[in-house]
Amino acid sequence: MTESFQNAQSSDRTRPRKQIHLGAHFPGVNNTTVWSDPDSGSQIEFSSFVHLAQTAERGLFDFFFLAEGLRLREHRGRIHDLDVVGRPDTFTVLNALAAVTDRLGLAGTVNTTFNEPYELARQFASLDHLSGGRAAWNAVTSPDAFTGENFRRGGYLERERRYERAAEIIAVARLLWDAWAPDAVEADPATGRFLREGAVEAFAYLGAQFDVSGTFNVPRSPQGHPVIFQAGDSDQGREFGASHADVIFSRHTEHADAKAFYADVKDRLGRHGREERDLLIMPGVSFVLGDTEAEARENAEEVRRKQVGPQTAIAFLEQVWGQDLSHLDPDGPVPEFDPETADVHITRGRVRHQQDQSSIAQRWKAIADAKELSIRELVIETTARLQLVGTPASVAAQIDDYVQGDAVDGFILVPHLTPGGLDRFVDEVVPILQERGSFRTEYTGTTLRDHLGLAPAPTKRGTPQ
Amino acid sequence: MTDRDLHLGVALAPAGHHPAAWRLTEDRTRLWNPGTYAAQAKTAAAARLDFIAVDDSFAPPSGLVRETQGTLDAVAISARVAPVAAGIGLLPTVTTTHTEPFHTSKAIATLDYVSSGRAGWEAKVSDTAAEADHFGRKAVAEPEELYAEAEDAVEVVARLWDSWEDDAVIRDLPTGRYIDRGRLHYIDFEGPHFSVKGPSITPRPPQGQPLVAVRADADAALGLAARRADIVRIAPGNPDAAHTRRAAVRRAVADAGRDPDRVAVLADLVVHLADTDAEARKGLEGLDRAAGRPWRPNAALFAGTPEALADLIGRWHRDGAADGFTILPAALPSDLDAFANRTVPILRESAGFRREYPGATLRDTFGLDRPANRYAGTVTR
């Protein structure tokens, strides 16, 4: 990241400094989250969520973010047991966090395949009311029958229909959020009317995925429409984000790649009648701090070793080779033999990259040969995701340069440790970002839309002033 | 519970249960502010009431413009007040007809986590075509079928709560294992309405099994209540009706092979309180005039003084008409304030109502042990 940081100067020095947006990701159910550290706390007790949310609010973050997965991951036909596992219900935790925070946005992933729009629109409108306008929905599509085994609709969605369903569920949700006029509640003792006559409109929607009609029973919420996040990355996914989302939770973190993604998605906005400021690009990124650059690098290596323990290294290798490799020594060499069968996915319930396994195996073998790496060293090397590594000052500079260089609008920070993993960032990096004039020194608004600089949600009758 | 402790819950509502109660509230255009519910919950917790109940449904607003309209999600409200109202149980209604049992299970488990063991839920069916149209997936069914589906949902929710054993997280450094997968269990439920594989994504909640409440006014609901409920809600019009219904519930519980003394039968009681009987009645008449129609709630209605209410509650309880009550304040927060500050202190003297919570959990409040896990010791396939 240091190299790209050199290249990341803002192209236009005359414009005002862009303001950085920051989200705090609750450590996830995967091997990024280090559980073997003595400072690793509970992954499920409410106190852990409170700690991270209150730390993020102390750091004036835009939002807290909670991911979701609706079936426990399996590896070789059994529940994967090496990573942190166990997570709460998104809505319930976010509503409870609304009680212990005042301004922090509350964002959560909720699946578009295994929820129905009336219920889901109601849950987000409720969260928005109960948090005073801080709700955000990361609308994630899921096609898989594996997860479907936990749900009524069972079955699954054909892959090509998942964006159709996501688009329709958001369309219905917006219809419902607009059903009550902003001034529907009159509550005037003089007229005796609680509701203004005709201020709640019935809805009817007929599409390929939904055939629903009736009347919404939740008054319009403070933000009108909660903020919508989206994470899709395919051409279809980018188009969906450009047309529907307020924030893209992106995977593009390497500087040039991030910049290309940023330009591509922002370019698409015009076609949907939207402006640059209507959509924020925020990649997820982890970070490791140290008092010196050398110490930070050492810390990062230590974190990587904890993330990829001996058993985890073998599990990753098995994923690529598609077979049981438990007899191999994780500190020994990478196997000479090829993956037994092409495209056998022995891990289920996690996001996969669309790449065929034998070519990954070839690439891994080449890297291991070239660098003389053991299995574990290889997995540490190949599964590394971009991290911000450095002193607080250099990490602040990296973040700022990404933002000023139009590679991102901000970052969703993913700590390694629950619940204290964000503490040092807030104490030491945030003040430097503030000194650079790139990050707020107080909340200036009350809603998440305010924090993100998004325009108020339009109503049926036009844009509110 | 064999000593028949008095149990008292209160049903929250933004302005009160009378449809025109918004007329009496101060912040009437902002009824859905979190502060509204938090204040009510705190009052109830300060009085050491057993629980707050939050009703819910997917039904459309009535459209009657003179009456309070609009409802928020009940689990959301319960979660929002959990961290600020200590000690009190949280009993949101969750419907079973159009919802996913998997979501319900993790939502209530999570409510149990954020409240450190104070969660329960009231299972309710959606029996109108309007609700079915909001989902557009199936037609409205007969009550027998709706309750059969509800019973399956309650079963799935309960199995999912047990799908993690309490000690499933082991953090074993030598083997690199965070969990012992042998202590996680597939529930493999298959029924006519849904199949659910499991395990839950949420570890077993603090209480093991949060409480289950069922309203058993309809005969179609009696089987579900008898087999599954820890709390049975009834809405009798008078003490005789209460007596009869409570006896029927207890018989059904015994027939289902359970101990009736471990199931609390609580009567709904709508209250409007004032310093004199006449004033209370006048207040209700005023609300009826504001609504433009007389209000006939589907439960006994008490309008009178807080002292007379204490007398009535003590009498019903003593006579075995009910194990306690769910109070539905006609106007909020005033009727809850009067109940908490004036009626409850009398009941402490006259009916032995608690001064402090007996423990940290809602199960403790109802004298119920933390149950063993049904899957403990069984082998995961």
Coordinates of N, CA and C in Angstrom, one line a residue, chain A residues 220-360:
Chain A
R220 N -44.2 7.2 8.0 CA -43.0 7.5 7.3 C -41.9 7.8 8.4
S221 N -40.7 7.2 8.2 CA -39.7 7.3 9.2 C -38.8 8.5 9.0
P222 N -38.0 8.9 10.0 CA -37.2 10.1 10.0 C -36.4 10.3 8.7
Q223 N -35.8 9.3 8.2 CA -35.0 9.4 7.0 C -35.9 9.2 5.7
G224 N -37.1 8.9 5.9 CA -37.9 8.6 4.7 C -37.6 7.2 4.2
H225 N -36.5 7.1 3.6 CA -35.9 5.8 3.2 C -34.6 5.6 4.0
P226 N -34.5 4.5 4.6 CA -33.2 4.2 5.2 C -32.1 4.2 4.1
V227 N -30.9 4.4 4.5 CA -29.7 4.4 3.5 C -29.6 2.9 3.0
I228 N -29.3 2.8 1.7 CA -29.2 1.5 1.1 C -27.8 1.2 0.7
F229 N -27.2 0.1 1.2 CA -25.9 -0.3 0.9 C -26.0 -1.5 -0.1
Q230 N -25.0 -1.7 -0.9 CA -25.0 -2.8 -1.8 C -23.6 -3.2 -2.0
A231 N -23.4 -4.5 -2.3 CA -22.0 -5.0 -2.4 C -21.6 -5.7 -3.6
G232 N -22.6 -5.8 -4.6 CA -22.3 -6.6 -5.8 C -21.2 -6.0 -6.6
D233 N -20.5 -6.9 -7.4 CA -19.3 -6.5 -8.1 C -19.3 -6.8 -9.6
S234 N -20.2 -7.7 -10.0 CA -20.3 -8.0 -11.4 C -20.8 -6.8 -12.2
D235 N -20.8 -6.9 -13.5 CA -21.4 -5.8 -14.2 C -22.9 -5.5 -13.8
Q236 N -23.6 -6.6 -13.6 CA -25.0 -6.5 -13.2 C -25.0 -5.9 -11.8
G237 N -24.1 -6.3 -11.0 CA -24.1 -5.8 -9.6 C -23.7 -4.3 -9.6
R238 N -22.8 -3.9 -10.4 CA -22.4 -2.4 -10.4 C -23.6 -1.6 -10.9
E239 N -24.3 -2.1 -11.9 CA -25.4 -1.4 -12.5 C -26.5 -1.3 -11.4
F240 N -26.7 -2.4 -10.7 CA -27.7 -2.4 -9.6 C -27.3 -1.3 -8.6
G241 N -26.0 -1.3 -8.2 CA -25.6 -0.3 -7.2 C -25.8 1.1 -7.7
A242 N -25.4 1.4 -9.0 CA -25.5 2.7 -9.6 C -27.0 3.2 -9.6
S243 N -27.9 2.3 -9.8 CA -29.3 2.7 -9.9 C -30.0 2.7 -8.6
H244 N -29.6 1.8 -7.6 CA -30.4 1.7 -6.4 C -29.7 2.1 -5.1
A245 N -28.4 2.1 -5.1 CA -27.7 2.2 -3.7 C -27.3 3.6 -3.4
D246 N -27.1 3.8 -2.1 CA -26.5 5.0 -1.6 C -25.1 4.9 -1.3
V247 N -24.7 3.6 -0.9 CA -23.3 3.3 -0.6 C -23.0 2.0 -1.2
I248 N -21.8 1.9 -1.8 CA -21.3 0.6 -2.2 C -20.2 0.1 -1.3
F249 N -20.5 -1.1 -0.7 CA -19.5 -1.7 0.2 C -18.6 -2.5 -0.8
S250 N -17.5 -1.9 -1.2 CA -16.7 -2.5 -2.3 C -15.6 -3.4 -1.8
R251 N -15.1 -4.2 -2.7 CA -14.0 -5.1 -2.4 C -12.7 -4.6 -3.0
H252 N -12.8 -3.5 -3.7 CA -11.6 -3.0 -4.4 C -10.8 -2.1 -3.5
T253 N -9.6 -2.6 -3.1 CA -8.8 -1.8 -2.2 C -7.4 -1.5 -2.7
E254 N -6.9 -2.2 -3.6 CA -5.6 -1.9 -4.2 C -5.8 -0.6 -5.0
H255 N -4.9 0.4 -4.9 CA -5.2 1.8 -5.2 C -5.7 1.9 -6.7
A256 N -4.9 1.4 -7.6 CA -5.3 1.6 -9.0 C -6.6 0.9 -9.3
D257 N -6.8 -0.3 -8.7 CA -8.0 -1.0 -8.9 C -9.2 -0.3 -8.3
A258 N -9.0 0.3 -7.1 CA -10.0 1.0 -6.5 C -10.4 2.2 -7.3
K259 N -9.4 2.9 -7.8 CA -9.7 4.1 -8.6 C -10.5 3.8 -9.9
A260 N -10.1 2.6 -10.5 CA -10.8 2.2 -11.7 C -12.3 1.9 -11.4
F261 N -12.5 1.2 -10.3 CA -13.8 0.8 -9.9 C -14.7 2.1 -9.6
Y262 N -14.0 3.0 -8.9 CA -14.7 4.2 -8.5 C -15.1 5.0 -9.7
A263 N -14.2 5.1 -10.7 CA -14.6 5.8 -11.9 C -15.7 5.1 -12.6
D264 N -15.6 3.8 -12.7 CA -16.6 3.0 -13.5 C -18.0 3.2 -12.9
V265 N -18.1 3.1 -11.6 CA -19.4 3.1 -10.9 C -19.9 4.6 -11.0
K266 N -19.1 5.5 -10.7 CA -19.6 6.9 -10.7 C -20.0 7.3 -12.1
D267 N -19.3 6.8 -13.1 CA -19.7 7.1 -14.5 C -21.1 6.6 -14.8
R268 N -21.5 5.5 -14.2 CA -22.8 4.9 -14.5 C -23.9 5.7 -13.9
L269 N -23.7 6.6 -12.9 CA -24.7 7.3 -12.2 C -25.6 8.1 -13.1
G270 N -24.9 8.8 -14.1 CA -25.6 9.8 -14.9 C -26.7 9.1 -15.7
R271 N -26.5 7.9 -16.1 CA -27.5 7.1 -16.9 C -28.8 6.9 -16.0
H272 N -28.6 7.0 -14.7 CA -29.8 6.7 -13.9 C -30.3 8.0 -13.3
G273 N -29.8 9.2 -13.9 CA -30.3 10.5 -13.4 C -29.8 10.8 -12.0
R274 N -28.6 10.3 -11.7 CA -28.0 10.6 -10.4 C -26.7 11.3 -10.5
E275 N -26.3 12.0 -9.4 CA -25.1 12.7 -9.4 C -24.0 12.0 -8.6
E276 N -22.8 12.4 -8.7 CA -21.6 11.7 -8.0 C -21.9 11.6 -6.5
R277 N -22.4 12.7 -5.9 CA -22.5 12.7 -4.5 C -23.7 11.8 -4.0
D278 N -24.5 11.3 -4.9 CA -25.6 10.4 -4.5 C -25.2 9.0 -4.2
L279 N -23.9 8.6 -4.5 CA -23.5 7.3 -4.2 C -22.0 7.3 -3.7
L280 N -21.8 6.7 -2.5 CA -20.5 6.7 -1.9 C -19.9 5.3 -2.1
I281 N -18.6 5.3 -2.3 CA -17.9 4.0 -2.5 C -17.0 3.8 -1.3
M282 N -17.3 2.7 -0.5 CA -16.5 2.5 0.7 C -16.1 1.0 0.8
P283 N -14.8 0.7 0.5 CA -14.4 -0.6 0.6 C -14.2 -1.0 2.1
G284 N -14.3 -2.3 2.3 CA -13.9 -2.8 3.6 C -12.4 -3.0 3.7
V285 N -11.8 -2.7 4.8 CA -10.4 -2.8 4.9 C -10.0 -3.1 6.3
S286 N -9.0 -3.9 6.5 CA -8.5 -4.1 7.9 C -7.2 -3.3 8.1
F287 N -6.8 -3.2 9.3 CA -5.7 -2.3 9.6 C -4.8 -2.9 10.7
V288 N -3.6 -2.5 10.7 CA -2.7 -2.9 11.8 C -1.8 -1.7 12.1
L289 N -1.7 -1.3 13.4 CA -1.0 -0.1 13.7 C 0.3 -0.5 14.5
G290 N 1.3 0.4 14.5 CA 2.5 0.2 15.3 C 3.1 1.5 15.6
D291 N 4.0 1.5 16.6 CA 4.6 2.8 16.9 C 5.6 3.2 15.8
T292 N 6.2 2.2 15.2 CA 7.1 2.5 14.0 C 6.6 1.7 12.8
E293 N 7.0 2.0 11.7 CA 6.6 1.2 10.5 C 7.0 -0.2 10.6
A294 N 8.3 -0.4 11.2 CA 8.8 -1.8 11.3 C 7.9 -2.5 12.3
E295 N 7.6 -1.9 13.4 CA 6.7 -2.6 14.4 C 5.4 -2.9 13.8
A296 N 4.8 -2.0 13.1 CA 3.5 -2.2 12.4 C 3.6 -3.4 11.5
R297 N 4.7 -3.5 10.7 CA 4.8 -4.7 9.8 C 4.9 -6.0 10.6
E298 N 5.7 -5.9 11.7 CA 5.8 -7.1 12.6 C 4.4 -7.5 13.2
N299 N 3.7 -6.5 13.6 CA 2.4 -6.8 14.2 C 1.5 -7.4 13.1
A300 N 1.6 -6.9 11.9 CA 0.7 -7.4 10.8 C 1.1 -8.8 10.5
E301 N 2.4 -9.2 10.6 CA 2.7 -10.5 10.3 C 2.2 -11.5 11.4
E302 N 2.3 -11.0 12.6 CA 1.8 -11.7 13.8 C 0.2 -12.0 13.6
V303 N -0.5 -10.9 13.2 CA -1.9 -11.1 13.0 C -2.2 -12.1 11.9
R304 N -1.4 -12.0 10.8 CA -1.6 -13.0 9.7 C -1.4 -14.4 10.2
R305 N -0.3 -14.6 11.1 CA -0.1 -16.0 11.6 C -1.2 -16.5 12.4
K306 N -1.8 -15.5 13.2 CA -3.0 -15.9 14.0 C -4.2 -16.2 13.1
Q307 N -4.4 -15.4 12.1 CA -5.5 -15.6 11.2 C -5.4 -17.0 10.4
V308 N -4.2 -17.3 10.1 CA -4.0 -18.6 9.4 C -3.2 -19.5 10.2
G309 N -3.9 -20.2 11.2 CA -3.2 -21.2 12.0 C -3.0 -22.4 11.1
P310 N -2.2 -23.4 11.7 CA -1.9 -24.6 10.9 C -3.1 -25.3 10.3
Q311 N -4.2 -25.5 11.1 CA -5.4 -26.2 10.6 C -6.1 -25.4 9.6
T312 N -6.1 -24.0 9.8 CA -6.8 -23.2 8.8 C -6.0 -23.2 7.5
A313 N -4.7 -23.3 7.5 CA -3.9 -23.4 6.3 C -4.3 -24.6 5.5
I314 N -4.4 -25.7 6.2 CA -4.8 -27.0 5.5 C -6.2 -26.8 4.9
A315 N -7.1 -26.2 5.7 CA -8.5 -26.1 5.3 C -8.6 -25.3 4.0
F316 N -7.8 -24.2 3.9 CA -7.7 -23.4 2.7 C -7.2 -24.2 1.5
L317 N -6.2 -25.0 1.8 CA -5.6 -25.8 0.7 C -6.6 -26.8 0.2
E318 N -7.4 -27.4 1.2 CA -8.4 -28.4 0.8 C -9.5 -27.7 -0.1
Q319 N -9.7 -26.5 0.3 CA -10.8 -25.8 -0.5 C -10.3 -25.7 -2.0
V320 N -9.1 -25.4 -2.2 CA -8.6 -25.3 -3.6 C -8.4 -26.6 -4.2
W321 N -7.8 -27.6 -3.5 CA -7.6 -28.9 -4.0 C -8.8 -29.8 -4.1
G322 N -9.9 -29.4 -3.4 CA -11.1 -30.1 -3.5 C -11.1 -31.5 -2.8
Q323 N -10.2 -31.7 -1.9 CA -10.1 -33.0 -1.2 C -9.5 -32.9 0.2
D324 N -9.6 -34.1 0.9 CA -9.1 -34.2 2.2 C -7.5 -34.1 2.1
L325 N -6.9 -33.1 2.8 CA -5.5 -33.0 2.8 C -5.0 -33.0 4.3
S326 N -5.8 -33.6 5.2 CA -5.5 -33.5 6.6 C -4.2 -34.2 7.0
H327 N -3.7 -35.1 6.1 CA -2.5 -35.8 6.3 C -1.3 -35.0 6.1
L328 N -1.4 -33.8 5.4 CA -0.3 -33.0 5.1 C 0.2 -32.2 6.3
D329 N 1.5 -31.9 6.3 CA 2.1 -31.1 7.3 C 2.0 -29.6 6.9
P330 N 1.3 -28.8 7.7 CA 1.1 -27.4 7.3 C 2.4 -26.6 7.2
D331 N 3.5 -27.1 7.8 CA 4.8 -26.5 7.7 C 5.6 -27.1 6.6
G332 N 5.1 -28.1 6.0 CA 5.8 -28.8 4.9 C 5.4 -28.2 3.5
P333 N 5.9 -28.8 2.5 CA 5.7 -28.3 1.1 C 4.3 -28.4 0.6
V334 N 4.0 -27.6 -0.4 CA 2.7 -27.7 -1.1 C 2.7 -28.9 -1.9
P335 N 1.6 -29.7 -2.0 CA 1.5 -30.9 -2.7 C 1.8 -30.8 -4.2
E336 N 2.5 -31.8 -4.7 CA 2.9 -31.8 -6.2 C 1.7 -32.1 -7.0
F337 N 0.8 -33.0 -6.5 CA -0.3 -33.4 -7.3 C -1.4 -32.4 -7.6
D338 N -2.1 -32.5 -8.7 CA -3.1 -31.6 -9.1 C -4.4 -31.8 -8.3
P339 N -5.3 -30.8 -8.2 CA -6.6 -31.0 -7.6 C -7.3 -32.2 -8.3
E340 N -7.9 -33.0 -7.4 CA -8.4 -34.3 -7.9 C -9.5 -34.1 -9.0
T341 N -10.5 -33.2 -8.6 CA -11.6 -33.0 -9.5 C -11.7 -31.5 -9.7
A342 N -11.9 -31.0 -10.9 CA -12.1 -29.6 -11.1 C -13.4 -29.1 -10.5
D343 N -13.4 -28.0 -9.9 CA -14.6 -27.3 -9.4 C -15.5 -28.1 -8.5
V344 N -14.8 -28.7 -7.5 CA -15.6 -29.3 -6.4 C -15.5 -28.3 -5.3
H345 N -16.7 -27.8 -4.9 CA -16.7 -26.8 -3.8 C -16.9 -27.6 -2.5
I346 N -15.9 -27.7 -1.8 CA -16.1 -28.5 -0.5 C -16.4 -27.6 0.6
T347 N -16.4 -26.3 0.4 CA -16.8 -25.4 1.5 C -18.1 -24.7 1.0
R348 N -19.0 -24.7 1.9 CA -20.3 -24.1 1.5 C -20.7 -23.1 2.6
G349 N -21.4 -22.1 2.0 CA -21.9 -21.0 3.0 C -21.0 -19.8 3.1
R350 N -20.1 -19.7 2.1 CA -19.3 -18.5 2.1 C -19.2 -17.9 0.7
V351 N -18.9 -16.7 0.6 CA -18.7 -16.0 -0.7 C -17.6 -16.6 -1.5
R352 N -17.8 -17.0 -2.7 CA -16.7 -17.6 -3.5 C -16.4 -16.7 -4.7
H353 N -15.1 -16.7 -5.0 CA -14.7 -16.0 -6.2 C -14.9 -17.0 -7.4
Q354 N -15.3 -16.4 -8.5 CA -15.6 -17.2 -9.7 C -14.3 -17.5 -10.5
Q355 N -13.6 -18.4 -10.0 CA -12.3 -18.8 -10.7 C -12.2 -20.3 -10.6
D356 N -11.7 -20.9 -11.6 CA -11.7 -22.4 -11.6 C -10.5 -22.8 -10.7
Q357 N -10.7 -23.9 -10.0 CA -9.8 -24.3 -9.0 C -8.4 -24.8 -9.5
S358 N -8.4 -25.4 -10.6 CA -7.1 -25.9 -11.0 C -6.2 -24.8 -11.4
S359 N -6.7 -23.7 -11.9 CA -5.8 -22.6 -12.2 C -5.3 -21.9 -11.0
I360 N -6.2 -21.9 -9.9 CA -5.7 -21.3 -8.6 C -4.6 -22.2 -8.1

